[in-house]
Amino acid sequence: MGATLDPAKLVPGALAEGVFRGRPVSVLGFARSGIALGRFLADAGAIVTVYDTRPPGELALAAAALEGRPVRLLLGPEVDPGEALAGASLVATSPSINPDYPTTEPRLRSALSELVARRSAGDPGAPAVISEVDLFLRLCPSPTIGISGTKGKTTTSALAYALLATDQDHPAVLGGNIGVPLVERLPDLTPRHRVVLELSELQLPTLSRGTTVAAYTNVTADHLDRHGSLDAYRAVKRRLAELVDPAGALVLNADDPVVAGYDAATTARVVRYRQGEVTPGGLGIAHGWIVADAIAPLDEPTRLDAGSAGSAGGRIMPLAELGVPGAHNVSNALAATAVALLFGIAPESIRRAAGEFAGVEHRLEPVAEVDGVRFVNDSQGTQPDAVIAALRAFEPPIVLIAGGRDKGVDLAALAKVVGERAAAAVLIGESGPALERLFRDAGLSSTERAATLEDAVEAADALARELRGATGATATVLLSPAAASFDMFADYEARGRAFKAAVAQLARKA
């Protein structure tokens, strides 16, 4: 089968030199990343094997997505993962597959752990294990922007991309945890491109290479089932700061005490932002405007003349013009603006693009307004801080739809805000009964239970109409579940789309 592939050879330019040609490469996982890896490696001339524990019948669409490429498929719970690893010169993985994650399928986790131990002991026949995103960063010839955080990273990534895309001389690309694996884009990328990567706690531990710029939104508590403790989760998030290019920059939220401390992890330039007085060399808010202080572009580190996009005291845009609602989105806009200024985007271009940016699907997404009732899809609001931010993004009265599979996170702070901001709540899913008790104990007097999301939308609409009749104000029905979706839906996206379909059905009846 040939010798193992030295990861040190995976550098920009290696793809054109045929680094994978004739090499047996095993891909673990056959979801989005696995499909992209299978296609990319096959096109690069590798001999590809794809392994997944799910039955072949569940993976028919994934197999069809290979579009006839010569890929060996080892699918199903009866397949020994060792068969997929045997003879491989390299092992490429989807982000959720990691020997350190208790959520990885036990047999695969054991096989990977044995492989990692063999390689650590110097076994020349043990191939390296590399994630899809790490493989991308090793081979990418373009400047990269990694954006992470507990919440807000998708909106910040999408907004940073929108701002960078205003520069037609430097094509912008968006992908990563946002749902678009980028490894297949490698053959088309050049040093003139700029690549924005949303990076999650799944992907960060797998990285051996950093990004040119790293930007953080916030770090609270999430995914403790995978990482075991809050300290371990915070350490995982810190990884991006530790790896950022020393010649690049680290963008930090000075309002978040955990993120603010990540400056000790790097020797790169640090750009801080906050929702208050502008920080030296950073961004802040003054008189209702986003303001920057001397943020020079990366390629002109000493340029601080009056015409510079990062000139001292420069006003970028008024907060009233931001296209997305909520105080949390002000922070997201500050982070994205910092990224744009680091790449020389002019304030007028930032102002125009940020004003036109309407957000992303399932993140405070406006769905419709029906007879004075506004419907908002925040299906990605699975963590209490996100739901709190959503509740504070809209004026009362608010009817909250929440519930799903409990993530094991303390919801006491959320309950307090629900009691203060919501007029009513409709609860669904496995955590519905517990949430109803929690919210009532926090002072919310109006709650209902619903068996389906469609029933919840109808119940919430009825409550919202009563509130509108009593107050005369536009009422908001907000889906922000504070729970995972897996008890009722395949993922949060399926839940959000079901919500939108239910709203559309309601509108047709109106």
Coordinates of C-alpha atoms in Angstrom, one line a residue:
M1 CA 0.0 0.0 0.0
G2 CA 3.0 2.3 0.3
A3 CA 4.5 4.4 3.1
T4 CA 2.4 6.7 5.3
L5 CA 2.1 10.3 4.1
D6 CA 4.2 12.8 6.1
P7 CA 1.9 15.6 7.2
A8 CA 4.8 18.1 6.8
K9 CA 4.4 17.7 3.1
L10 CA 0.8 19.0 3.2
V11 CA 1.6 22.7 2.4
P12 CA 0.3 25.2 -0.1
G13 CA 1.3 24.1 -3.5
A14 CA 1.5 20.4 -2.6
L15 CA -1.9 19.7 -4.2
A16 CA -0.6 20.8 -7.6
E17 CA 2.4 18.7 -7.2
G18 CA 0.2 15.5 -6.8
V19 CA 0.8 14.9 -3.1
F20 CA -2.2 12.5 -2.9
R21 CA -1.8 10.8 -6.2
G22 CA -1.9 7.0 -5.8
R23 CA -2.1 7.3 -2.0
P24 CA -4.6 5.2 0.0
V25 CA -6.5 7.7 2.2
S26 CA -9.3 6.7 4.6
V27 CA -12.2 9.1 5.3
L28 CA -14.0 8.7 8.6
G29 CA -17.6 9.9 8.6
F30 CA -19.9 10.3 5.6
A31 CA -21.8 13.5 6.3
R32 CA -21.0 17.0 4.8
S33 CA -17.3 16.9 5.6
G34 CA -16.9 13.3 4.7
I35 CA -18.6 13.8 1.3
A36 CA -16.5 16.8 0.6
L37 CA -13.3 14.9 1.6
G38 CA -14.2 11.9 -0.5
R39 CA -14.8 14.0 -3.6
F40 CA -11.7 16.2 -3.1
L41 CA -9.3 13.3 -2.4
A42 CA -10.7 11.2 -5.3
D43 CA -10.2 14.2 -7.7
A44 CA -6.7 14.6 -6.3
G45 CA -5.9 11.1 -7.4
A46 CA -6.1 9.3 -4.0
I47 CA -7.4 5.8 -3.5
V48 CA -10.2 6.7 -1.2
T49 CA -12.1 4.6 1.4
V50 CA -15.0 6.1 3.3
Y51 CA -16.2 4.6 6.6
D52 CA -19.4 5.3 8.5
T53 CA -21.2 3.3 11.2
R54 CA -24.7 4.1 9.8
P55 CA -26.5 1.6 7.6
P56 CA -26.1 2.0 3.8
G57 CA -29.8 2.7 3.5
E58 CA -29.4 5.9 5.5
L59 CA -26.5 7.0 3.4
A60 CA -27.9 6.7 -0.1
L61 CA -27.9 10.4 -0.7
A62 CA -24.4 10.7 0.6
A63 CA -23.2 8.0 -1.8
A64 CA -25.0 9.6 -4.7
A65 CA -23.2 12.9 -3.9
L66 CA -19.9 11.2 -4.8
E67 CA -21.2 11.4 -8.4
G68 CA -19.6 8.2 -9.6
R69 CA -16.1 8.8 -8.2
P70 CA -14.2 5.6 -7.5
V71 CA -14.6 5.5 -3.7
R72 CA -14.7 2.4 -1.6
L73 CA -17.6 2.5 0.9
L74 CA -17.5 0.7 4.2
L75 CA -20.8 1.4 5.7
G76 CA -22.9 -0.1 8.5
P77 CA -22.6 -1.1 12.2
E78 CA -21.2 -4.5 11.3
V79 CA -18.1 -3.2 9.6
D80 CA -14.9 -3.3 11.6
P81 CA -13.4 0.2 11.7
G82 CA -10.0 -1.4 11.6
E83 CA -10.7 -2.5 8.1
A84 CA -11.1 1.1 7.0
L85 CA -7.8 2.1 8.7
A86 CA -5.7 -0.8 7.4
G87 CA -3.1 0.2 4.8
A88 CA -4.0 3.9 4.9
S89 CA -1.3 6.4 4.2
L90 CA -3.4 9.1 5.8
V91 CA -6.7 9.2 7.8
A92 CA -9.0 12.2 7.3
T93 CA -11.9 12.8 9.6
S94 CA -15.1 14.7 10.0
P95 CA -15.1 17.2 12.9
S96 CA -17.3 15.1 15.2
I97 CA -14.9 12.1 15.1
N98 CA -12.1 12.3 17.6
P99 CA -10.6 9.7 20.0
D100 CA -10.8 12.3 22.8
Y101 CA -14.6 12.8 22.4
P102 CA -16.9 10.5 24.5
T103 CA -19.5 11.2 21.8
T104 CA -17.5 9.3 19.1
E105 CA -18.9 5.8 18.4
P106 CA -17.1 3.5 20.9
R107 CA -15.5 1.0 18.5
L108 CA -14.3 3.8 16.2
R109 CA -13.0 5.7 19.2
S110 CA -11.0 2.7 20.4
A111 CA -9.5 2.0 16.9
L112 CA -8.5 5.7 16.6
S113 CA -7.0 5.8 20.1
E114 CA -4.9 2.7 19.2
L115 CA -3.8 4.4 16.0
V116 CA -2.8 7.6 17.7
A117 CA -0.9 5.7 20.3
R118 CA 1.0 3.7 17.7
R119 CA 1.9 6.9 15.9
S120 CA 3.0 8.6 19.1
A121 CA 5.3 5.6 19.8
G122 CA 7.0 6.1 16.4
D123 CA 5.4 3.3 14.5
P124 CA 6.2 4.1 10.8
G125 CA 3.1 2.2 9.6
A126 CA 0.7 4.3 11.6
P127 CA -0.8 7.1 9.4
A128 CA -1.5 10.6 10.7
V129 CA -5.0 11.5 11.5
I130 CA -6.1 14.9 10.1
S131 CA -9.4 16.6 10.2
E132 CA -11.0 18.2 7.2
V133 CA -10.5 21.7 8.4
D134 CA -6.9 21.1 9.4
L135 CA -6.2 19.6 6.0
F136 CA -7.7 22.7 4.5
L137 CA -5.6 25.1 6.6
R138 CA -2.4 23.2 5.8
L139 CA -3.0 23.4 2.0
C140 CA -4.7 26.8 1.7
P141 CA -2.7 29.5 -0.1
S142 CA -5.0 32.3 0.9
P143 CA -5.2 34.5 4.0
T144 CA -7.7 33.0 6.4
I145 CA -10.0 34.4 9.1
G146 CA -11.1 32.0 11.8
I147 CA -14.1 33.1 13.9
S148 CA -15.2 31.2 17.0
G149 CA -17.2 31.7 20.2
T150 CA -20.1 30.1 22.0
K151 CA -22.7 32.1 20.3
G152 CA -22.7 34.7 17.5
K153 CA -20.0 33.1 15.4
T154 CA -22.2 32.3 12.5
T155 CA -23.6 35.8 12.2
T156 CA -20.2 37.3 12.7
S157 CA -18.7 35.0 10.1
A158 CA -21.4 35.8 7.6
L159 CA -21.1 39.5 8.3
A160 CA -17.3 39.5 8.0
Y161 CA -17.6 37.7 4.7
A162 CA -20.2 40.3 3.5
L163 CA -17.8 43.2 4.4
L164 CA -14.8 41.5 2.8
A165 CA -16.7 40.8 -0.3
T166 CA -17.0 44.5 -1.0
D167 CA -13.4 44.4 -2.2
Q168 CA -13.7 43.0 -5.8
D169 CA -9.9 42.7 -6.1
H170 CA -9.8 40.1 -3.3
P171 CA -12.6 37.4 -3.7
A172 CA -14.0 36.3 -0.4
V173 CA -15.0 32.8 0.5
L174 CA -17.2 31.6 3.5
G175 CA -17.4 28.2 5.0
G176 CA -16.5 25.8 7.8
N177 CA -18.9 25.1 10.7
I178 CA -21.4 27.3 8.9
G179 CA -22.3 24.2 6.9
V180 CA -19.9 24.5 4.0
P181 CA -16.8 22.4 4.1
L182 CA -14.1 24.2 2.1
V183 CA -11.6 21.5 1.3
E184 CA -13.1 21.2 -2.2
R185 CA -12.4 24.8 -2.9
L186 CA -8.7 24.4 -2.6
P187 CA -7.9 23.9 -6.3
D188 CA -9.5 27.4 -7.0
L189 CA -8.0 29.4 -4.2
T190 CA -5.1 31.9 -4.7
P191 CA -3.1 34.2 -2.4
R192 CA -5.6 37.0 -3.5
H193 CA -8.6 35.2 -2.0
R194 CA -9.7 35.8 1.6
V195 CA -11.3 32.9 3.4
V196 CA -13.6 33.2 6.4
L197 CA -14.0 30.1 8.5
E198 CA -16.5 29.6 11.3
L199 CA -14.8 27.2 13.7
S200 CA -16.6 25.3 16.4
E201 CA -15.5 23.5 19.5
L202 CA -15.6 20.3 17.5
Q203 CA -13.0 21.6 15.0
L204 CA -10.7 23.6 17.2
P205 CA -9.0 20.6 19.0
T206 CA -8.1 19.0 15.7
L207 CA -6.1 22.0 14.4
S208 CA -2.4 22.0 14.0
R209 CA -2.3 25.2 11.9
G210 CA -3.8 28.6 12.8
T211 CA -5.5 31.3 10.8
T212 CA -4.1 34.6 9.6
V213 CA -6.7 36.4 11.8
A214 CA -8.6 34.9 14.7
A215 CA -11.7 36.6 16.0
Y216 CA -13.8 35.7 19.1
T217 CA -17.4 36.6 20.0
N218 CA -17.8 35.2 23.5
V219 CA -17.1 32.1 25.5
T220 CA -19.7 30.9 28.1
A221 CA -20.8 27.3 28.7
D222 CA -21.8 24.7 26.1
H223 CA -21.1 21.2 24.9
L224 CA -20.0 20.1 28.4
D225 CA -21.2 16.5 27.4
R226 CA -18.3 16.4 25.0
H227 CA -15.6 18.3 26.9
G228 CA -16.4 17.3 30.5
S229 CA -16.0 20.6 32.3
L230 CA -16.2 24.3 31.7
D231 CA -12.5 24.7 32.1
A232 CA -11.9 22.1 29.4
Y233 CA -14.4 23.8 27.1
R234 CA -12.7 27.1 27.6
A235 CA -9.3 25.5 26.9
V236 CA -10.6 24.1 23.6
K237 CA -11.9 27.6 22.6
R238 CA -8.5 29.1 23.4
R239 CA -6.8 26.9 20.8
L240 CA -7.6 29.3 18.0
A241 CA -5.8 32.1 19.8
E242 CA -2.8 29.9 20.5
L243 CA -2.4 29.1 16.8
V244 CA -3.0 32.4 15.2
D245 CA -0.3 33.6 12.8
P246 CA 2.2 35.8 14.8
A247 CA 2.2 38.1 11.8
G248 CA -1.6 38.3 11.8
A249 CA -4.0 39.5 14.4
L250 CA -6.3 38.4 17.3
V251 CA -9.6 40.1 17.6
L252 CA -11.0 39.9 21.1
N253 CA -14.3 40.9 22.9
A254 CA -13.1 43.0 25.8
D255 CA -16.6 42.8 27.3
D256 CA -16.2 39.0 27.8
P257 CA -13.8 38.2 30.7
V258 CA -12.9 34.8 29.3
V259 CA -12.2 36.0 25.8
A260 CA -10.4 39.1 27.0
G261 CA -7.8 36.7 28.7
Y262 CA -6.9 35.0 25.5
D263 CA -4.5 37.8 24.7
A264 CA -1.9 35.9 26.7
A265 CA -2.0 33.0 24.2
T266 CA -0.3 34.9 21.3
T267 CA 2.4 37.2 20.2
A268 CA 0.2 38.5 17.4
R269 CA -1.3 42.0 17.3
V270 CA -4.4 42.1 19.5
V271 CA -7.4 44.2 18.5
R272 CA -10.0 44.6 21.2
Y273 CA -13.6 45.7 20.8
R274 CA -16.4 46.5 23.3
Q275 CA -19.8 48.1 23.6
G276 CA -18.4 51.2 25.3
E277 CA -15.5 53.6 25.0
V278 CA -13.2 52.7 22.2
T279 CA -10.1 50.8 23.2
P280 CA -6.7 51.9 22.1
G281 CA -6.0 50.3 18.7
G282 CA -9.5 48.8 18.8
L283 CA -13.2 49.5 18.4
G284 CA -15.9 50.8 20.6
I285 CA -19.2 52.8 20.6
A286 CA -19.3 56.6 20.9
H287 CA -22.5 58.7 20.5
G288 CA -24.4 55.9 18.8
W289 CA -21.6 55.1 16.3
I290 CA -19.1 52.3 15.8
V291 CA -15.7 54.0 16.2
A292 CA -12.3 52.6 15.4
D293 CA -9.0 53.8 16.8
A294 CA -5.9 53.3 14.6
I295 CA -6.6 49.8 13.2
A296 CA -4.0 49.7 10.4
P297 CA -4.4 47.0 7.7
L298 CA -2.2 43.9 8.1
D299 CA -0.2 44.7 5.0
E300 CA 0.4 48.3 6.2
P301 CA 1.1 48.0 10.0
T302 CA 2.5 51.5 10.4
R303 CA 0.0 53.4 8.2
L304 CA -2.0 55.8 10.4
D305 CA -2.5 58.8 8.1
A306 CA -5.7 60.7 8.1
G307 CA -7.0 58.8 5.0
S308 CA -6.5 55.4 6.5
A309 CA -9.5 53.2 7.2
G310 CA -8.1 52.7 10.7
S311 CA -7.3 56.4 11.5
A312 CA -7.6 57.4 15.1
G313 CA -11.2 58.4 16.1
G314 CA -12.6 57.2 12.8
R315 CA -16.4 56.8 12.8
I316 CA -17.5 53.7 10.9
M317 CA -21.3 53.7 11.0
P318 CA -24.3 54.6 13.2
L319 CA -25.8 51.7 15.2
A320 CA -29.2 52.6 13.9
E321 CA -28.2 51.5 10.4
L322 CA -27.2 48.0 11.4
G323 CA -29.3 45.5 9.5
V324 CA -29.7 43.0 12.3
P325 CA -31.5 43.6 15.7
G326 CA -30.2 43.2 19.2
A327 CA -27.4 44.4 21.5
H328 CA -25.6 41.1 20.9
N329 CA -25.5 41.8 17.2
V330 CA -23.7 45.1 18.0
S331 CA -20.9 43.0 19.4
N332 CA -21.0 40.8 16.3
A333 CA -20.8 43.8 14.1
L334 CA -17.8 45.2 16.0
A335 CA -15.9 42.0 15.6
A336 CA -16.7 41.8 11.9
T337 CA -15.7 45.4 11.4
A338 CA -12.4 44.8 13.1
V339 CA -11.7 42.0 10.6
A340 CA -12.7 44.2 7.7
L341 CA -10.4 47.0 8.8
L342 CA -7.5 44.6 9.2
F343 CA -7.9 43.8 5.5
G344 CA -8.2 47.4 4.5
I345 CA -11.9 47.7 3.8
A346 CA -13.0 51.3 3.7
P347 CA -15.5 52.6 6.3
E348 CA -18.0 53.6 3.7
S349 CA -18.0 50.1 2.3
I350 CA -18.4 48.6 5.8
R351 CA -21.3 51.0 6.5
R352 CA -23.1 50.1 3.3
A353 CA -22.6 46.3 3.5
A354 CA -23.4 46.1 7.3
G355 CA -26.6 48.1 6.7
E356 CA -27.7 45.7 3.9
F357 CA -26.8 42.6 5.9
A358 CA -30.1 41.0 7.1
G359 CA -28.6 38.1 9.1
V360 CA -28.5 34.4 8.5
E361 CA -31.1 31.6 8.5
H362 CA -32.2 30.4 12.0
R363 CA -30.4 33.3 13.8
L364 CA -33.1 35.9 14.7
E365 CA -34.4 35.4 11.2
P366 CA -37.6 37.5 10.4
V367 CA -40.1 35.1 9.0
A368 CA -43.3 37.0 8.5
E369 CA -45.7 39.5 10.1
V370 CA -49.3 38.3 10.1
D371 CA -52.1 40.7 11.3
G372 CA -49.7 42.5 13.7
V373 CA -47.9 39.4 14.9
R374 CA -44.2 39.1 14.0
F375 CA -42.7 35.6 13.8
V376 CA -39.0 35.2 14.3
N377 CA -36.9 32.0 13.8
D378 CA -34.1 31.7 16.2
S379 CA -33.9 27.9 16.1
Q380 CA -30.2 28.0 16.6
G381 CA -30.8 29.5 20.1
T382 CA -30.0 26.3 21.9
Q383 CA -28.0 27.8 24.7
P384 CA -29.3 30.2 27.5
D385 CA -27.1 33.2 26.6
A386 CA -28.4 33.1 23.0
V387 CA -32.1 32.9 24.1
I388 CA -31.5 35.8 26.6
A389 CA -30.0 37.9 23.7
A390 CA -33.0 37.0 21.5
L391 CA -35.5 38.0 24.2
R392 CA -33.7 41.4 24.6
A393 CA -33.6 42.0 20.9
F394 CA -37.4 42.7 20.6
E395 CA -39.8 45.0 22.4
P396 CA -42.6 43.4 24.4
P397 CA -45.0 41.7 24.1
I398 CA -43.1 38.5 23.3
V399 CA -44.5 34.9 23.2
L400 CA -41.6 32.5 23.5
I401 CA -41.6 29.0 21.9
A402 CA -39.0 26.8 23.7
G403 CA -38.2 23.2 24.5
G404 CA -36.5 20.2 23.0
R405 CA -33.7 17.9 24.3
D406 CA -32.0 19.2 27.5
K407 CA -28.3 20.1 27.0
G408 CA -27.5 19.8 30.7
V409 CA -26.8 23.5 31.0
D410 CA -28.0 25.7 34.0
L411 CA -31.1 27.6 32.8
A412 CA -31.7 29.7 36.0
A413 CA -30.4 32.9 34.4
L414 CA -32.6 32.3 31.4
A415 CA -35.7 31.8 33.5
K416 CA -35.2 35.1 35.2
V417 CA -35.1 36.9 31.9
V418 CA -38.1 35.0 30.6
G419 CA -40.0 36.1 33.6
E420 CA -39.0 39.7 32.9
R421 CA -39.3 39.9 29.1
A422 CA -41.8 37.3 27.9
A423 CA -45.6 37.7 28.3
A424 CA -46.2 34.0 27.6
A425 CA -44.4 30.8 26.6
V426 CA -45.4 27.7 24.6
L427 CA -43.3 24.7 25.6
I428 CA -42.5 21.7 23.4
G429 CA -40.4 18.5 23.4
E430 CA -38.7 16.5 26.1
S431 CA -37.7 19.5 28.2
G432 CA -41.1 21.2 27.9
P433 CA -42.4 20.2 31.3
A434 CA -39.2 21.2 33.1
L435 CA -39.1 24.5 31.3
E436 CA -42.7 25.2 32.1
R437 CA -42.0 24.7 35.9
L438 CA -38.8 26.8 35.7
F439 CA -40.5 29.7 33.9
R440 CA -43.6 29.7 36.2
D441 CA -41.3 29.7 39.2
A442 CA -39.6 32.8 37.7
G443 CA -42.9 34.6 37.5
L444 CA -44.3 33.8 34.1
S445 CA -48.0 33.3 34.6
S446 CA -49.1 32.4 31.0
T447 CA -47.7 29.1 29.7
E448 CA -49.1 26.3 27.4
R449 CA -47.8 22.9 26.3
A450 CA -47.9 21.7 22.7
A451 CA -47.3 18.3 21.2
T452 CA -45.9 19.5 17.9
L453 CA -44.2 22.6 16.6
E454 CA -47.1 23.2 14.3
D455 CA -49.5 23.2 17.4
A456 CA -47.0 25.5 19.2
V457 CA -47.1 28.1 16.4
E458 CA -50.9 28.1 16.4
A459 CA -51.0 28.4 20.2
A460 CA -48.4 31.2 20.2
D461 CA -50.3 33.1 17.5
A462 CA -53.5 33.0 19.5
L463 CA -51.7 34.3 22.6
A464 CA -49.9 37.0 20.6
R465 CA -53.2 38.2 19.1
E466 CA -54.7 38.6 22.6
L467 CA -51.6 40.6 23.7
R468 CA -51.8 42.8 20.6
G469 CA -55.5 43.4 21.2
A470 CA -54.7 44.4 24.8
T471 CA -51.7 46.6 24.2
G472 CA -52.0 47.7 20.6
A473 CA -48.3 46.9 20.0
T474 CA -46.9 44.5 17.5
A475 CA -46.4 41.2 19.3
T476 CA -43.5 38.9 18.6
V477 CA -43.6 35.1 18.5
L478 CA -40.1 34.0 19.0
L479 CA -38.8 30.4 18.4
S480 CA -35.7 30.3 20.6
P481 CA -35.7 26.8 22.1
A482 CA -33.0 26.8 24.8
A483 CA -32.6 23.1 23.9
A484 CA -31.2 20.7 21.2
S485 CA -33.6 19.6 18.5
F486 CA -32.9 15.9 18.4
D487 CA -36.0 14.7 20.2
M488 CA -38.2 16.0 17.4
F489 CA -36.0 16.9 14.5
A490 CA -32.8 15.9 12.7
D491 CA -31.1 19.2 13.6
Y492 CA -31.8 22.8 14.4
E493 CA -32.1 23.7 10.7
A494 CA -34.9 21.2 10.2
R495 CA -36.6 22.6 13.3
G496 CA -36.3 26.2 12.0
R497 CA -37.6 25.2 8.6
A498 CA -40.6 23.4 10.2
F499 CA -41.3 26.6 12.1
K500 CA -41.2 28.7 8.9
A501 CA -43.5 26.2 7.2
A502 CA -46.0 26.4 10.0
V503 CA -46.0 30.2 9.9
A504 CA -46.5 30.1 6.1
Q505 CA -49.5 27.8 6.7
L506 CA -50.9 30.2 9.3
A507 CA -50.5 33.1 7.0
R508 CA -52.4 31.3 4.3
K509 CA -55.3 30.9 6.7
A510 CA -55.3 34.5 7.7

